[in-house]
Coordinates of C-alpha atoms and ligand atoms in Angstrom, one line a residue:
G226 CA -125.4 128.0 181.1
A227 CA -125.9 125.5 184.0
G228 CA -123.1 123.4 185.4
S229 CA -121.0 125.4 188.0
A230 CA -122.5 125.8 191.5
V231 CA -122.7 129.5 192.3
L232 CA -124.5 129.1 195.5
E233 CA -123.7 126.2 197.9
V234 CA -125.2 125.5 201.3
A235 CA -123.4 122.8 203.2
G236 CA -124.3 121.2 206.4
L237 CA -126.2 124.3 207.5
D238 CA -127.4 124.4 211.2
A239 CA -129.3 127.7 211.7
G240 CA -132.1 129.2 213.8
Y241 CA -133.4 132.0 216.1
G242 CA -131.6 132.4 219.3
P243 CA -131.7 129.0 221.2
I244 CA -134.2 127.6 218.7
Q245 CA -132.5 125.4 215.9
V246 CA -134.7 125.5 212.8
L247 CA -132.3 124.1 210.2
H248 CA -130.5 120.8 210.6
G249 CA -127.6 119.9 208.1
V250 CA -129.1 121.6 205.0
D251 CA -127.2 121.0 201.9
L252 CA -128.1 122.5 198.6
S253 CA -126.6 124.1 195.5
V254 CA -127.7 126.3 192.7
S255 CA -125.8 126.6 189.4
A256 CA -125.5 129.5 186.9
G257 CA -128.6 129.5 184.7
E258 CA -130.6 127.4 187.1
L259 CA -134.1 128.0 188.6
V260 CA -134.3 125.8 191.7
C261 CA -137.4 125.5 193.9
L262 CA -137.5 124.9 197.7
L263 CA -140.7 123.1 198.7
G264 CA -142.2 121.9 201.9
P265 CA -144.9 122.5 204.4
N266 CA -145.4 125.5 206.6
G267 CA -142.7 125.9 209.2
A268 CA -140.3 123.6 207.3
G269 CA -137.5 126.2 207.3
K270 CA -137.8 127.5 203.7
T271 CA -137.8 131.1 204.5
T272 CA -135.2 130.6 207.3
T273 CA -132.9 129.0 204.6
L274 CA -133.1 132.1 202.4
L275 CA -132.7 134.4 205.4
A276 CA -129.5 132.5 206.4
C277 CA -128.1 133.1 202.8
S278 CA -128.7 136.7 203.0
G279 CA -126.9 137.0 206.4
M280 CA -130.2 137.7 208.4
V281 CA -130.3 134.6 210.4
R282 CA -127.6 133.3 212.6
V283 CA -125.6 130.4 211.3
A284 CA -124.6 127.9 214.0
S285 CA -122.5 125.6 211.8
G286 CA -121.9 124.7 208.3
D287 CA -121.2 126.9 205.4
I288 CA -122.8 129.0 202.7
R289 CA -120.6 129.8 199.7
L290 CA -121.0 132.1 196.7
D291 CA -118.6 131.3 193.9
G292 CA -116.6 129.2 196.3
R293 CA -116.2 131.9 198.9
S294 CA -117.9 131.8 202.2
L295 CA -120.5 134.3 203.2
L296 CA -120.5 133.4 206.8
R297 CA -119.7 136.3 209.1
L298 CA -120.5 139.0 206.4
S299 CA -123.2 141.4 206.9
P300 CA -126.3 141.4 204.9
H301 CA -125.0 144.7 203.2
A302 CA -121.6 143.0 202.3
I303 CA -123.5 139.8 201.0
A304 CA -125.6 141.9 198.7
R305 CA -122.4 143.5 197.4
R306 CA -121.1 139.9 196.6
K307 CA -124.2 140.0 194.1
L308 CA -126.7 138.2 196.0
A309 CA -130.2 139.7 195.9
H310 CA -133.1 138.6 198.0
V311 CA -136.9 139.3 197.3
P312 CA -138.6 138.8 200.6
E313 CA -142.2 137.4 200.9
D314 CA -143.6 140.9 201.8
R315 CA -141.8 142.4 198.7
S316 CA -140.7 145.3 200.8
L317 CA -141.6 148.0 198.3
F318 CA -142.2 151.8 199.3
P319 CA -145.9 152.3 198.7
S320 CA -145.4 156.1 198.1
L321 CA -142.4 155.8 195.8
T322 CA -143.1 155.5 192.1
V323 CA -141.8 152.6 189.9
D324 CA -139.2 154.9 188.3
E325 CA -138.0 156.0 191.8
H326 CA -137.7 152.4 193.0
L327 CA -135.7 151.5 189.9
R328 CA -133.4 154.6 190.2
L329 CA -132.6 153.7 193.8
C330 CA -131.4 150.3 193.1
A331 CA -129.9 150.4 189.6
R332 CA -126.3 149.5 189.5
P333 CA -123.7 149.3 186.7
G334 CA -124.2 145.9 185.0
G335 CA -127.8 145.6 186.3
M336 CA -130.7 144.4 184.0
D337 CA -133.1 146.6 182.2
V338 CA -136.1 146.1 184.2
L339 CA -138.5 147.8 181.8
E340 CA -137.2 145.5 179.1
L341 CA -137.8 142.3 181.3
F342 CA -141.1 143.5 182.3
P343 CA -142.6 145.8 179.7
E344 CA -145.9 145.7 181.8
L345 CA -144.3 148.2 184.1
R346 CA -143.6 150.8 181.2
K347 CA -146.9 152.5 181.4
R348 CA -146.9 152.4 185.2
R349 CA -143.6 154.2 185.6
T350 CA -144.9 157.3 187.2
K351 CA -147.4 155.4 189.4
R352 CA -146.7 154.9 193.2
A353 CA -146.0 151.3 194.1
G354 CA -149.1 151.4 196.5
V355 CA -151.5 151.5 193.5
L356 CA -150.0 148.9 191.4
S357 CA -151.8 145.5 191.1
G358 CA -150.2 142.5 193.0
G359 CA -148.7 141.2 189.9
E360 CA -147.1 144.5 189.0
Q361 CA -145.8 144.9 192.6
Q362 CA -144.1 141.6 192.3
M363 CA -142.6 142.4 188.9
L364 CA -141.2 145.6 190.6
A365 CA -139.9 143.7 193.6
L366 CA -138.2 141.2 191.1
G367 CA -137.1 144.1 188.9
R368 CA -135.6 146.0 191.7
A369 CA -133.5 142.9 192.7
L370 CA -132.5 142.3 189.1
A371 CA -131.5 146.0 188.6
T372 CA -128.6 145.4 191.0
G373 CA -127.1 142.9 188.7
P374 CA -127.1 139.7 190.9
R375 CA -125.5 136.4 190.4
V376 CA -127.8 134.9 192.8
L377 CA -131.4 135.7 193.3
L378 CA -133.5 134.4 196.2
V379 CA -137.3 134.6 195.9
D380 CA -139.7 134.1 198.7
E381 CA -143.3 133.0 198.0
M382 CA -143.4 135.0 194.7
S383 CA -147.1 133.7 194.1
M384 CA -148.4 134.9 197.4
G385 CA -151.9 136.4 196.8
L386 CA -151.7 136.4 193.0
A387 CA -153.9 134.9 190.3
P388 CA -152.4 131.7 188.6
V389 CA -152.0 133.3 185.3
V390 CA -149.9 136.2 186.8
V391 CA -147.8 133.6 188.6
E392 CA -147.1 131.7 185.5
R393 CA -145.9 135.0 183.8
L394 CA -143.7 135.7 186.6
F395 CA -142.2 132.1 186.7
S396 CA -141.7 131.9 183.0
A397 CA -140.1 135.4 183.1
L398 CA -137.7 134.2 186.0
Q399 CA -136.8 131.0 184.1
E400 CA -135.9 132.9 181.0
I401 CA -134.0 135.4 182.9
A402 CA -132.0 132.7 184.9
V403 CA -131.0 131.0 181.5
S404 CA -130.2 134.1 179.5
A405 CA -128.3 135.8 182.3
G406 CA -126.7 132.8 183.8
L407 CA -128.3 133.7 187.1
A408 CA -128.6 131.2 189.9
V409 CA -132.3 131.4 191.2
L410 CA -133.5 129.8 194.4
M411 CA -137.2 130.2 195.0
V412 CA -139.5 129.2 197.8
E413 CA -142.9 128.2 196.5
Q414 CA -146.2 126.8 197.9
H415 CA -147.6 126.1 194.4
V416 CA -145.6 122.9 194.0
H417 CA -147.0 121.8 190.6
L418 CA -146.6 125.2 189.1
A419 CA -143.1 125.5 190.5
L420 CA -142.0 122.2 189.1
R421 CA -143.2 123.2 185.6
Y422 CA -140.8 126.0 185.6
A423 CA -137.9 125.1 187.8
Q424 CA -135.1 122.6 186.6
R425 CA -134.5 121.1 190.2
G426 CA -136.1 121.2 193.5
Y427 CA -135.3 120.3 197.2
V428 CA -138.1 119.2 199.6
L429 CA -137.5 120.6 203.2
A430 CA -139.5 119.2 206.2
G431 CA -138.7 119.7 209.8
G432 CA -135.7 121.8 208.9
R433 CA -134.1 118.9 207.0
V434 CA -133.7 118.3 203.2
R435 CA -135.9 115.0 202.8
T436 CA -135.2 114.6 199.1
H437 CA -134.2 116.4 196.0
G438 CA -134.1 115.9 192.3
T439 CA -134.9 117.1 188.9
A440 CA -138.4 118.8 188.5
A441 CA -139.5 115.8 186.4
E442 CA -138.3 113.3 189.0
L443 CA -140.2 115.2 191.8
R444 CA -143.2 115.6 189.7
E445 CA -143.3 111.9 189.3
R446 CA -142.7 111.0 192.9
W447 CA -144.8 113.7 194.3
P448 CA -147.7 111.5 195.6
E449 CA -145.1 109.4 197.5
I450 CA -143.1 112.4 198.7
E451 CA -146.4 114.1 200.0
S452 CA -147.5 111.0 202.0
S453 CA -143.9 110.3 203.2
Y454 CA -142.8 113.8 204.3
L455 CA -145.6 116.3 204.1
G456 CA -148.1 114.3 206.2
R457 CA -150.9 114.6 203.6
Ligands
LIG581 P1 -143.9 129.2 205.9 O1 -144.4 128.7 204.7 O2 -144.9 129.1 207.0 O3 -143.1 130.5 205.9 P2 -141.2 128.1 206.1 O4 -140.8 126.8 205.6 O5 -140.8 129.2 205.3 O6 -142.7 128.1 206.4 P3 -139.9 129.3 208.2 O7 -140.6 130.6 208.1 O8 -138.4 129.2 207.8 O9 -140.6 128.2 207.6 O10 -140.0 128.8 209.8 C1 -139.4 127.6 210.3 C2 -139.5 127.7 211.8 O11 -138.8 128.7 212.4 C3 -141.0 127.7 212.2 O12 -141.1 126.7 213.3 C4 -141.0 129.1 212.7 O13 -142.1 129.1 213.8 C5 -139.6 129.5 213.3 N1 -139.4 130.8 213.3 C6 -139.5 131.7 212.2 N2 -139.2 132.9 212.4 C7 -138.9 132.9 213.7 C8 -138.3 134.0 214.6 N3 -138.1 135.2 214.2 N4 -138.1 133.5 215.8 C9 -138.4 132.3 216.3 N5 -138.7 131.3 215.6 C10 -139.0 131.5 214.1

């Protein structure tokens, strides 16, 4: 259940070479929680996820998983600490089948992907390249879940998908987070949809956390948040 912070980001400054993108970002995600990271284009949402998985240089601050710092660990070592990352482009191999993807990443203690996403059962022998966008996203999520993560980072899961498909994915993720005690941090452009499924959210703009709260609080305050921080 929720309660104990699994992923903690504290005072994070990070960026690309001389360009500082994140300024003192603080956030946490507990076991069993689905938390969304919201904000305009260029806010630093993707950069935050990349810093957590060791792919962006951290200048100062800390990122902890179960209380232990991930700083200075390689992306591979971070993955072994049970942090899985589903990037925006999904990173599937178009010519490998569904079964081949799942065999490549399955680990002892990993989740049964075909049970989580029965939609993929009849597509097992199909190459990823011929799947629908929704099936590809299920496979990308499934591949991450098959590794048995404690923390799952998901970037723009809804990209290019029909709203009904996005709802199916969000509700699946929410269920998985709760039932497996997984800490899920997702970046999302579909604010209103995200706030229906997430328990909490953070609003990032200009590389800083501007506000955060429960999904209900953020939904209620959204008009004010938009005009204060998102320039709309
Ligand atoms: P989007 O929805 O556009 O992906 P985002 O909130 O995820 O927005 P980021 O992708 O984290 O934003 O980008 C934050 C800032 O970092 C932007 O100003 C972007 O131009 C810059 N940036 C991103 N990637 C790089 C890179 N490889 N090198 C230099 N600057 C980068």
